[in-house]
mmCIF file of C-alpha atoms and ligand atoms in Angstrom:
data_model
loop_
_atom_site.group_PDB
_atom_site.id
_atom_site.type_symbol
_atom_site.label_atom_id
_atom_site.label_comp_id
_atom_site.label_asym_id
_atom_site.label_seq_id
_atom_site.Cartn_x
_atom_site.Cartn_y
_atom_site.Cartn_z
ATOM 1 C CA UNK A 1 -19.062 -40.728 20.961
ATOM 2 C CA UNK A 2 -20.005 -36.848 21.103
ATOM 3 C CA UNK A 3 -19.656 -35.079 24.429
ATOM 4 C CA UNK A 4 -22.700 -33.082 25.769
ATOM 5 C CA UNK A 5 -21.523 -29.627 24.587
ATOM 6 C CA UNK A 6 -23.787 -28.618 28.057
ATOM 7 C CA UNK A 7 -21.571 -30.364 30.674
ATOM 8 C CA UNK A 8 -18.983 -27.929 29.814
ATOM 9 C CA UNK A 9 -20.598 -24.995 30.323
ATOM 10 C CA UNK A 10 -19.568 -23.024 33.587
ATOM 11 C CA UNK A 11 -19.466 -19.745 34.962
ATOM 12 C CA UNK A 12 -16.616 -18.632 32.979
ATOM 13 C CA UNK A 13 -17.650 -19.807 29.141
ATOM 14 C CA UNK A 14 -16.758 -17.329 27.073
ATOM 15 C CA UNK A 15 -20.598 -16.815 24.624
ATOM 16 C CA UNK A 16 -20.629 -15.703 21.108
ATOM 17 C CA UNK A 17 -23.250 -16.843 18.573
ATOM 18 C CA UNK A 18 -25.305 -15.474 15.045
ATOM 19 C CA UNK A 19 -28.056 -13.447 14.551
ATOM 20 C CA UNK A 20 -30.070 -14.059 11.715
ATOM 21 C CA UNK A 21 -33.799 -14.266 9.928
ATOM 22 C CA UNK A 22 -34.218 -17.244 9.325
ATOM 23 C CA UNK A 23 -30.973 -18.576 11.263
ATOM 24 C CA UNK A 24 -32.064 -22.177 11.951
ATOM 25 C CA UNK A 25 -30.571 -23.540 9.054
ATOM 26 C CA UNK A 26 -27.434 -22.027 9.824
ATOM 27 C CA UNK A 27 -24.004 -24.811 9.617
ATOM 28 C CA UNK A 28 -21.864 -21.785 11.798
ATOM 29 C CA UNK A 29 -22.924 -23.369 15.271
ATOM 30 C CA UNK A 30 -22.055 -26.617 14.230
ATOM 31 C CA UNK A 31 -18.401 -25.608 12.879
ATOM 32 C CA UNK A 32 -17.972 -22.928 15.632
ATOM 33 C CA UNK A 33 -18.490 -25.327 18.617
ATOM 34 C CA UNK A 34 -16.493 -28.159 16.929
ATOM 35 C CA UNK A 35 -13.356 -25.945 16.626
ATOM 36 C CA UNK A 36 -13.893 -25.004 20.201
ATOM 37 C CA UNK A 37 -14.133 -28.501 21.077
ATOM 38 C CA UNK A 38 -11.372 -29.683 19.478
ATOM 39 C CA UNK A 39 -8.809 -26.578 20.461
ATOM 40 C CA UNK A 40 -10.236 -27.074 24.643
ATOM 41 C CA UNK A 41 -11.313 -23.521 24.309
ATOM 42 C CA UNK A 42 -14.210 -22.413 26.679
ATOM 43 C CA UNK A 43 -16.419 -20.747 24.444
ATOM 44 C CA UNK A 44 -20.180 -21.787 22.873
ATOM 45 C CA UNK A 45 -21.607 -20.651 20.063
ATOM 46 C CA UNK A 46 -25.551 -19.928 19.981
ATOM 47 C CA UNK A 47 -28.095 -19.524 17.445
ATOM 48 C CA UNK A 48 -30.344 -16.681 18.039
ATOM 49 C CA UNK A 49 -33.299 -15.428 15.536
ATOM 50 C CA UNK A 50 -33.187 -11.614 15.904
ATOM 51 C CA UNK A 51 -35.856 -9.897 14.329
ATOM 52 C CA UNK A 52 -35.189 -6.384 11.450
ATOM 53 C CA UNK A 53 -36.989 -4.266 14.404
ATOM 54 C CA UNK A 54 -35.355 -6.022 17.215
ATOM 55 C CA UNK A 55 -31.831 -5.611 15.813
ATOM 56 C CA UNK A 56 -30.950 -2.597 18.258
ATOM 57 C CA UNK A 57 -32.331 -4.307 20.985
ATOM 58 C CA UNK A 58 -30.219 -7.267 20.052
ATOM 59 C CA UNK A 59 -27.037 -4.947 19.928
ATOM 60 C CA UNK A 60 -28.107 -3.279 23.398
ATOM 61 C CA UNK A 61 -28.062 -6.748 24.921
ATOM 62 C CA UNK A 62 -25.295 -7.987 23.564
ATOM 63 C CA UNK A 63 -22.997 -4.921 25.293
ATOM 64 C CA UNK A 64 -25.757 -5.826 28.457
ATOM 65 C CA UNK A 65 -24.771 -9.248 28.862
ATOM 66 C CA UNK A 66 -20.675 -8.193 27.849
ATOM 67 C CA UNK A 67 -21.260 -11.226 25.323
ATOM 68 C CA UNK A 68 -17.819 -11.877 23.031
ATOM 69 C CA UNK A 69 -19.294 -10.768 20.028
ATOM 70 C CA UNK A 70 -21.411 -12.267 17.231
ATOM 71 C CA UNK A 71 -21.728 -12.558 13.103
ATOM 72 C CA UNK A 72 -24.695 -11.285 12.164
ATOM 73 C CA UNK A 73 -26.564 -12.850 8.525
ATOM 74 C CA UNK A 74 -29.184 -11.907 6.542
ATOM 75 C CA UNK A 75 -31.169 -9.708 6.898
ATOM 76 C CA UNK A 76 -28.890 -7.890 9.072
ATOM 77 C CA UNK A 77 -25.373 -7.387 7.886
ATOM 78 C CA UNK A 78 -25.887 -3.464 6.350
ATOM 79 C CA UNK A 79 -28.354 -2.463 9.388
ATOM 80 C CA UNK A 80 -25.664 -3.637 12.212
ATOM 81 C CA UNK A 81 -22.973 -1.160 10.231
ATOM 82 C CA UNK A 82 -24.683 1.966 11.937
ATOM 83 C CA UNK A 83 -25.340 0.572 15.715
ATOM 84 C CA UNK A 84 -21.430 -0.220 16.424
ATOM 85 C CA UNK A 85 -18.352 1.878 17.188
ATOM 86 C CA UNK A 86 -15.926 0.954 14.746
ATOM 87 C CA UNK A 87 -15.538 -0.550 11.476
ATOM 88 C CA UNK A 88 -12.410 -2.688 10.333
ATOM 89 C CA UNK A 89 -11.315 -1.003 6.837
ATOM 90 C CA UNK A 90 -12.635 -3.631 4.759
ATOM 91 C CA UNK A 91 -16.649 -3.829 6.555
ATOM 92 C CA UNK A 92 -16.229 0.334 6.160
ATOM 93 C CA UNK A 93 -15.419 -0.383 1.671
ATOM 94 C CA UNK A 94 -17.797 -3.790 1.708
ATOM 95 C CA UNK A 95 -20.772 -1.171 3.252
ATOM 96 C CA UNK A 96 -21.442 -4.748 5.688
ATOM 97 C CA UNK A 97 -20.398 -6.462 8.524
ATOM 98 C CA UNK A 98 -20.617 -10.665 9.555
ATOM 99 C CA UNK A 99 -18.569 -10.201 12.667
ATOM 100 C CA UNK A 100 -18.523 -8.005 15.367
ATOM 101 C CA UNK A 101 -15.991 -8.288 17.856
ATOM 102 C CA UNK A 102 -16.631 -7.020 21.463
ATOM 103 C CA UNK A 103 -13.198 -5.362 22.629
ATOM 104 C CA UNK A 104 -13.286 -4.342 26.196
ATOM 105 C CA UNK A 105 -17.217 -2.959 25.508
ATOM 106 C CA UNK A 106 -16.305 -0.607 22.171
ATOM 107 C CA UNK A 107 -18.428 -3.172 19.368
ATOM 108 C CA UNK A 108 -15.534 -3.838 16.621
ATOM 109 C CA UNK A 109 -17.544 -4.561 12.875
ATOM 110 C CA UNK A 110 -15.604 -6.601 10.813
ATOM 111 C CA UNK A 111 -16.475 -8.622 7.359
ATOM 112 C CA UNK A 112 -14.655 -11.587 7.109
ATOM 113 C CA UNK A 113 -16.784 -13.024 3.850
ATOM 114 C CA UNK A 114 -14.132 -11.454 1.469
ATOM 115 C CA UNK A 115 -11.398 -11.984 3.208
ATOM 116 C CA UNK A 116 -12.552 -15.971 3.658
ATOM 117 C CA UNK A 117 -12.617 -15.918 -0.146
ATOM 118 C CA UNK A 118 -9.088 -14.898 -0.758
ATOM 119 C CA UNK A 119 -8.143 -17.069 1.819
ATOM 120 C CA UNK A 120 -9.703 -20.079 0.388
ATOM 121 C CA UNK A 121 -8.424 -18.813 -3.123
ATOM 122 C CA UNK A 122 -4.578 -18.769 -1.754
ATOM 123 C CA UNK A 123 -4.787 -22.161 0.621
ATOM 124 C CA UNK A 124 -7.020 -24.057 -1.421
ATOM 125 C CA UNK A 125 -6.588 -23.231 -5.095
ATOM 126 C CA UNK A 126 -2.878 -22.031 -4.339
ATOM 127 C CA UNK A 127 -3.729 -19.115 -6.590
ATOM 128 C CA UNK A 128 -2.826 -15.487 -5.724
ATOM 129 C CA UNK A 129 -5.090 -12.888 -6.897
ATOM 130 C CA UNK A 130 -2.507 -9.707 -6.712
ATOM 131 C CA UNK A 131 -1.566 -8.725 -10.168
ATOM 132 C CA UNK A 132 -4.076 -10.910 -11.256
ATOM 133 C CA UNK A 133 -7.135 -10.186 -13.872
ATOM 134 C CA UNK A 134 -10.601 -11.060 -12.029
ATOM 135 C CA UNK A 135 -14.241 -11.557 -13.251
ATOM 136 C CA UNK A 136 -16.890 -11.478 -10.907
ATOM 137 C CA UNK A 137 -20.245 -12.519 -11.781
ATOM 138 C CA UNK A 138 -23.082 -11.211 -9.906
ATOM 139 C CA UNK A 139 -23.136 -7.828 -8.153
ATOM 140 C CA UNK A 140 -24.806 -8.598 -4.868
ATOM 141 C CA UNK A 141 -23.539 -8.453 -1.449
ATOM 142 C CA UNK A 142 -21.363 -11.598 -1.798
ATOM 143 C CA UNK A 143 -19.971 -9.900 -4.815
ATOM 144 C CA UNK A 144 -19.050 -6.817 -3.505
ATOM 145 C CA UNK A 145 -17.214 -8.303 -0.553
ATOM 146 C CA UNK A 146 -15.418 -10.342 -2.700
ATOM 147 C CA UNK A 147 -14.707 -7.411 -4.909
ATOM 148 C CA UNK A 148 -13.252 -5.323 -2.523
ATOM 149 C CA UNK A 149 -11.400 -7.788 -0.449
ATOM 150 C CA UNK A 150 -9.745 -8.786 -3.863
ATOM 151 C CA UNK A 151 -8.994 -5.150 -5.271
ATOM 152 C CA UNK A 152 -7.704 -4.834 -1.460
ATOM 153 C CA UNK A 153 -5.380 -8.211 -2.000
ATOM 154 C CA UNK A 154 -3.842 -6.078 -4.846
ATOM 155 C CA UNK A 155 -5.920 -7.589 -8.121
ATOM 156 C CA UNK A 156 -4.828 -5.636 -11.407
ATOM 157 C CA UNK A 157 -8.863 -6.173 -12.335
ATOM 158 C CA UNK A 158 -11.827 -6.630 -10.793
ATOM 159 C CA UNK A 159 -14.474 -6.665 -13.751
ATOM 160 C CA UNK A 160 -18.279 -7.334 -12.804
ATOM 161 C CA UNK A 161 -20.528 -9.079 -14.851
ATOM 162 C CA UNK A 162 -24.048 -8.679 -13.849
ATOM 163 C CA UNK A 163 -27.812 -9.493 -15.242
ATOM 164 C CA UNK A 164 -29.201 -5.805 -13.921
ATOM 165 C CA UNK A 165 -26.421 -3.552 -16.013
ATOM 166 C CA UNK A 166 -26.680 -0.947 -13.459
ATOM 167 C CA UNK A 167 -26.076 -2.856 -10.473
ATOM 168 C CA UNK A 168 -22.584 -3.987 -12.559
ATOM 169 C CA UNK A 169 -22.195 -0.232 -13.248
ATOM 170 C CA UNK A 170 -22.618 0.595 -9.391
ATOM 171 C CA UNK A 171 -20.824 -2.166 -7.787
ATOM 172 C CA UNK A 172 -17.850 -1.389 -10.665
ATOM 173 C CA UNK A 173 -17.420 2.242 -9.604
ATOM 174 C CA UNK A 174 -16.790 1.292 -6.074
ATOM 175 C CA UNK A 175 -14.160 -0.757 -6.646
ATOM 176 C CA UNK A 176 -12.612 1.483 -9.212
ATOM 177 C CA UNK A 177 -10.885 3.989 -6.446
ATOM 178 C CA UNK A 178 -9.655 0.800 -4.395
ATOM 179 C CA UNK A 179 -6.877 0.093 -6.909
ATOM 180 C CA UNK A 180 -7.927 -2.298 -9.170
ATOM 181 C CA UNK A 181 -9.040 -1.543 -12.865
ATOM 182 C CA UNK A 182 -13.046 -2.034 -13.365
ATOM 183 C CA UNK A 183 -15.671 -2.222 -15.490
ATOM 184 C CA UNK A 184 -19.070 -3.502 -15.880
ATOM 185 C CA UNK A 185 -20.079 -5.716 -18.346
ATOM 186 C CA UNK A 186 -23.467 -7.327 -19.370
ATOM 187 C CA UNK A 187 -23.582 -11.065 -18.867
ATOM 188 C CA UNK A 188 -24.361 -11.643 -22.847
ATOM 189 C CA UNK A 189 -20.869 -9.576 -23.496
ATOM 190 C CA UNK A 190 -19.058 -12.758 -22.299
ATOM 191 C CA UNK A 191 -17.907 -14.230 -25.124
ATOM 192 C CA UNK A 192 -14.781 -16.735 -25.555
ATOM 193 C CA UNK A 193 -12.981 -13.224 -26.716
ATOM 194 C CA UNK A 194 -13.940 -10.846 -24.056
ATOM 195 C CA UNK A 195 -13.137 -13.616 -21.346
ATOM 196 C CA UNK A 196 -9.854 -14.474 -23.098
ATOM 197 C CA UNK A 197 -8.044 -12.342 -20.571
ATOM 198 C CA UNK A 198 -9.339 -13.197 -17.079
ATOM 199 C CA UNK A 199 -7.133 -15.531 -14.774
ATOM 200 C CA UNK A 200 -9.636 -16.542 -12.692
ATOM 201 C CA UNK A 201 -13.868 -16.057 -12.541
ATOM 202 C CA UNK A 202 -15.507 -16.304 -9.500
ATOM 203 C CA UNK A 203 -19.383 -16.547 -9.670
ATOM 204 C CA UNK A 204 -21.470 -14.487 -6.574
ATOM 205 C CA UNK A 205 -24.849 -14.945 -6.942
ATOM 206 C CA UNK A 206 -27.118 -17.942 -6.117
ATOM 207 C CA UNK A 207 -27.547 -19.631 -9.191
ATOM 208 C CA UNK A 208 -27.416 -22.951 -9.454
ATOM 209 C CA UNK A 209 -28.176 -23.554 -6.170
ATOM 210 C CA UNK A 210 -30.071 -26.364 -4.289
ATOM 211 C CA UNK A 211 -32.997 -27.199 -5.198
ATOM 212 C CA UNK A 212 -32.804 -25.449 -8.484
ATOM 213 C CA UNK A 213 -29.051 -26.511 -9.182
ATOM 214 C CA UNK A 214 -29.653 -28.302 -12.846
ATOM 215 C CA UNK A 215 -29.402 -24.706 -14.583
ATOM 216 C CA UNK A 216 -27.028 -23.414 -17.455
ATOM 217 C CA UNK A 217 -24.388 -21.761 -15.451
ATOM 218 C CA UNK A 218 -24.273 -17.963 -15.946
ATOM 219 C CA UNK A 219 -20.367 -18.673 -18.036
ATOM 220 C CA UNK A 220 -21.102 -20.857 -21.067
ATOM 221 C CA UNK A 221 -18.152 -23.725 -21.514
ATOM 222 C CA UNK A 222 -17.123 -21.790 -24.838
ATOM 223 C CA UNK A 223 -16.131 -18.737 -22.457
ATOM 224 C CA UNK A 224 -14.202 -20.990 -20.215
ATOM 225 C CA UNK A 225 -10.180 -21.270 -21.257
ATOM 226 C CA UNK A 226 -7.608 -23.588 -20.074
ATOM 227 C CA UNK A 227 -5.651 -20.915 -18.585
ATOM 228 C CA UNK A 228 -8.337 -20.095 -15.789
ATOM 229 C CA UNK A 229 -9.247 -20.946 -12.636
ATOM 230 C CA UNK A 230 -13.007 -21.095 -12.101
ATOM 231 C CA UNK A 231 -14.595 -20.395 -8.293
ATOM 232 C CA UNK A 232 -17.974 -20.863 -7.599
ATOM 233 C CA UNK A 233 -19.384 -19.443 -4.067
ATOM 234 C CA UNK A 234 -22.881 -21.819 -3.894
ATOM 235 C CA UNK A 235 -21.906 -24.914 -1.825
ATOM 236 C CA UNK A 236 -25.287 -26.731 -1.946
ATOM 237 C CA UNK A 237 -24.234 -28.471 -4.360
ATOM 238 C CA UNK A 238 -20.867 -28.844 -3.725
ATOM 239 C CA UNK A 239 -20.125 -29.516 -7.203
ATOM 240 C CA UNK A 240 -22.338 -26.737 -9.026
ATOM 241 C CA UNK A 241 -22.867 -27.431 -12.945
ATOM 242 C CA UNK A 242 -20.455 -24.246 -13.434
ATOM 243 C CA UNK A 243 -17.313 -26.361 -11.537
ATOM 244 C CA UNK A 244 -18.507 -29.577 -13.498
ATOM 245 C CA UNK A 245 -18.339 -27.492 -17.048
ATOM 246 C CA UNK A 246 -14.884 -26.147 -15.965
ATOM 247 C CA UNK A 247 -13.513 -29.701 -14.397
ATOM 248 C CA UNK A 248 -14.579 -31.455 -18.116
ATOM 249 C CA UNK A 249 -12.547 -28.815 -19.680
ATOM 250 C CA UNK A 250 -10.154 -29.466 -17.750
ATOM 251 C CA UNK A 251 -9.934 -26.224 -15.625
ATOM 252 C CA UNK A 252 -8.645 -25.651 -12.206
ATOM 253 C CA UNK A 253 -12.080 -25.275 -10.078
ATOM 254 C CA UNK A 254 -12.677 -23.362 -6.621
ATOM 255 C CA UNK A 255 -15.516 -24.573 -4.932
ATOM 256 C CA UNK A 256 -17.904 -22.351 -2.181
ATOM 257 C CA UNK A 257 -17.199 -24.677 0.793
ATOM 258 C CA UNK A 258 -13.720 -23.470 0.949
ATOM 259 C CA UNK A 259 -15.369 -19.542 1.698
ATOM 260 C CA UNK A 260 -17.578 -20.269 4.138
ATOM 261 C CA UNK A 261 -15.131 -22.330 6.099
ATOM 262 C CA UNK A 262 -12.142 -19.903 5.840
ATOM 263 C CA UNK A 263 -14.876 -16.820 6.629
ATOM 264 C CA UNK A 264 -15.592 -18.980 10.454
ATOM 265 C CA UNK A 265 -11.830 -19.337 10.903
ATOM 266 C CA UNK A 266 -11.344 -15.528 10.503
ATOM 267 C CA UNK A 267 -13.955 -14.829 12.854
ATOM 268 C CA UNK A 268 -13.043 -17.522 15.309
ATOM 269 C CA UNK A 269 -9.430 -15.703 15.518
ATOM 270 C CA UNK A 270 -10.253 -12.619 15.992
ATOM 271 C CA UNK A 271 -12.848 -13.710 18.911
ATOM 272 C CA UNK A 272 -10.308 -15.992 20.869
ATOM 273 C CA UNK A 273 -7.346 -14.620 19.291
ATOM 274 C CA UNK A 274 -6.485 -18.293 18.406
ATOM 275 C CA UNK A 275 -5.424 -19.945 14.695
ATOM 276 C CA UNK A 276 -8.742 -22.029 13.874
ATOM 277 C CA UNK A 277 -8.531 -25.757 13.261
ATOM 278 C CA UNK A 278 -9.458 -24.759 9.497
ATOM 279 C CA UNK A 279 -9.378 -28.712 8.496
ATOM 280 C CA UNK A 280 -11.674 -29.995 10.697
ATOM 281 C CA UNK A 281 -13.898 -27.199 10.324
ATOM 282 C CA UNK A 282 -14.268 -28.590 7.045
ATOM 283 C CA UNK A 283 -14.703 -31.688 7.562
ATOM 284 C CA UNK A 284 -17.632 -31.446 10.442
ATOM 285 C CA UNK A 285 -19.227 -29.341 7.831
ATOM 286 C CA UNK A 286 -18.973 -31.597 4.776
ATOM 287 C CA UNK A 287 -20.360 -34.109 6.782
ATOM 288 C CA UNK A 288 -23.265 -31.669 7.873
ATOM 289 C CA UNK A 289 -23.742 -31.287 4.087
ATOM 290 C CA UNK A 290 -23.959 -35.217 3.335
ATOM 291 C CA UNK A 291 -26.178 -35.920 6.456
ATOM 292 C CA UNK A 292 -28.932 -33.184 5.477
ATOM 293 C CA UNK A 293 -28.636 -34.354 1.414
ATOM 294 C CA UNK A 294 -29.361 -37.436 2.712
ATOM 295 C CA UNK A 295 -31.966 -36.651 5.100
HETATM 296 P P1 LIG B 1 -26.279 -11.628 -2.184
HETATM 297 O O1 LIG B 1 -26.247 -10.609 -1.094
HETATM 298 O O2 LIG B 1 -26.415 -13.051 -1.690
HETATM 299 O O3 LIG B 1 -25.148 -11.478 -3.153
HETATM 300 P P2 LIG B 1 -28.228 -10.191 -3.787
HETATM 301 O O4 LIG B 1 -27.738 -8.909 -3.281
HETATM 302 O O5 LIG B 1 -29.687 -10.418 -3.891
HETATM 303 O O6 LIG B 1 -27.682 -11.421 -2.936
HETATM 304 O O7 LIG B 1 -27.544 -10.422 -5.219
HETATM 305 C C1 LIG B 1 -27.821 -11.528 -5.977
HETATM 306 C C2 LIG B 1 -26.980 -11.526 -7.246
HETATM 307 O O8 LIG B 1 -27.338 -12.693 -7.997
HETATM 308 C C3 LIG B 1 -27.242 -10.346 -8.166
HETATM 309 O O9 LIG B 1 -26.068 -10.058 -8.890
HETATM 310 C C4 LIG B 1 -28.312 -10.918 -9.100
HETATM 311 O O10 LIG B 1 -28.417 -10.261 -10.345
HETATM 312 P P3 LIG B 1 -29.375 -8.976 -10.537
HETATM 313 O O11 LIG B 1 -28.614 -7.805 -9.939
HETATM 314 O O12 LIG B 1 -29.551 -8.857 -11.979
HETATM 315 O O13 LIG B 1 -30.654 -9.266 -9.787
HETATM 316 C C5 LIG B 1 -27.792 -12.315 -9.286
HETATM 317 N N1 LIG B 1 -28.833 -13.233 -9.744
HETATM 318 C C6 LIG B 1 -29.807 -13.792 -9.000
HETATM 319 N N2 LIG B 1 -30.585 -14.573 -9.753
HETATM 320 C C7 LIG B 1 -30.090 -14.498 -11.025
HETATM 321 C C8 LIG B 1 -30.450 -15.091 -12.277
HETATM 322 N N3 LIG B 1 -31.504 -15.902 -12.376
HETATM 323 N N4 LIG B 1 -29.721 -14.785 -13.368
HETATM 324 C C9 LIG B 1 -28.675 -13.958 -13.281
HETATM 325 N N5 LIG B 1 -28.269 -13.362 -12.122
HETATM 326 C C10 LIG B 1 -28.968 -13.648 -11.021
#
């Protein structure tokens, strides 16, 4: 039996929630008020659609109403940069911020998408990207947060492989002064040679996603070696014809849900200050996932 998240609620519930448009589809309110649940914190988590033209009025109420903070989606996650006080290092490289964090009234920005991935890389694929040789494909906003939470983890390369060359090219010169080697590449240069050397790949954009999800993956099987680990960031499906290529061959596979629940968990700390129950965040959500396939 579920308790009525509303007979909690008192004077003294702490509010943070997600700004987004569209946001109703949105799984964070679900995993966000489970983990408060389940730790007995006093906190709720609340959808709210926020309008592009609203999103300063949105920011103005939130420091109004002294709310916790927020993470902010699409379509707002570059526009939010400019309306706060401070960024954390990695939302001021990534250009974009999912959390902000509301310390004593001075709005904190942080991005906690690339930082969820390398989490989710090191706990659930046990693999550590430092010193490690990294393809990304895709050079989109997902990409670039991965990009430069990875060249910030300490990869030895960060190489992007993108449709648009000169979105590779751009994306690849940012990352260049953060450490890592990088270079752009077309996706027709990956062939089994020029892939030989990566450790791992980690695909960015949305292909092969639900409903369109029977697609060639953008890595052909012939590019894929034993020696790599293969991460997909699309969790609808949750096993993407990319990780089912890898799996036959027999690689080690990463799959997206791993991200987005590791992205909540750093959020959730640095709201409540508080480890997040990470496992059963995953869980609530994979049922989520199975309920709505089904529905
Ligand atoms: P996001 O912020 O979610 O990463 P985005 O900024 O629109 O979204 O980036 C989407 C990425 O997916 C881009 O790298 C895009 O490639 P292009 O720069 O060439 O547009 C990639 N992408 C989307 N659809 C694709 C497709 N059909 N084939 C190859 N790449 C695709």
């Amino acid at each position: 039996m579920t308790m009525d998240l509303r007979a909690t609620i008192t004077g003294t519930t702490h509010i943070v929630g997600v700004w987004g448009d569209p946001v109703a589809h949105s799984l964070s309110p679900l995993i966000h008020n489970a983990a408060f649940g389940k730790a007995g914190l006093h906190w709720v988590y609340v959808p709210f659609r926020v309008a592009p033209e609203a999103l300063p009025e949105a920011v103005a109420g939130l420091r109004a109403m002294q709310l916790h903070g927020v993470n902010v989606t699409v379509p707002h996650k570059v526009a939010i940069c400019s309306h706060l006080d401070e960024l954390s290092e990695s939302a001021r490289l990534i250009g974009a911020v999912n959390t902000v964090v509301n310390k004593n009234g001075r709005l904190v920005g942080h991005n906690t998408d690339g930082d969820g991935f390398v989490h989710s890389l090191r706990v659930d694929a046990g693999f550590d990207p430092r010193g490690r040789n990294i393809l990304l494909l895709g050079a989109g906003g997902a990409a670039r947060a991965i990009g430069v939470a990875l060249a910030l983890a300490g990869s030895a390369t960060v190489d992007v492989a993108n449709r648009t060359w000169h979105r590779a090219q751009h994306l690849s010169s940012h990352l260049q002064p953060l450490g890592s080697a990088s270079k752009p590449l077309r996706l027709d240069d990956l062939t089994p040679d020029t892939t030989y050397g990566y450790d791992a790949v980690v695909h960015t954009s949305s292909w092969g996603m639900t409903p369109d999800d029977d697609v060639p993956p953008l890595l052909a099987p012939e590019a894929m070696h034993k020696h790599m680990l293969i991460a997909d960031i699309v969790y609808t499906p949750r096993h993407t014809t990319l990780l089912r290529q890898a799996e036959k061959k027999g690689l080690a596979t990463l799959p997206g849900l791993g991200m987005l629940v590791h992205q909540a968990a750093l959020a959730y700390t640095l709201w409540t200050g508080h480890d997040a129950p990470v496992d059963m965040m995953l869980s609530v959500l994979k049922a989520e996932l199975d309920r709505r396939k089904e529905g």
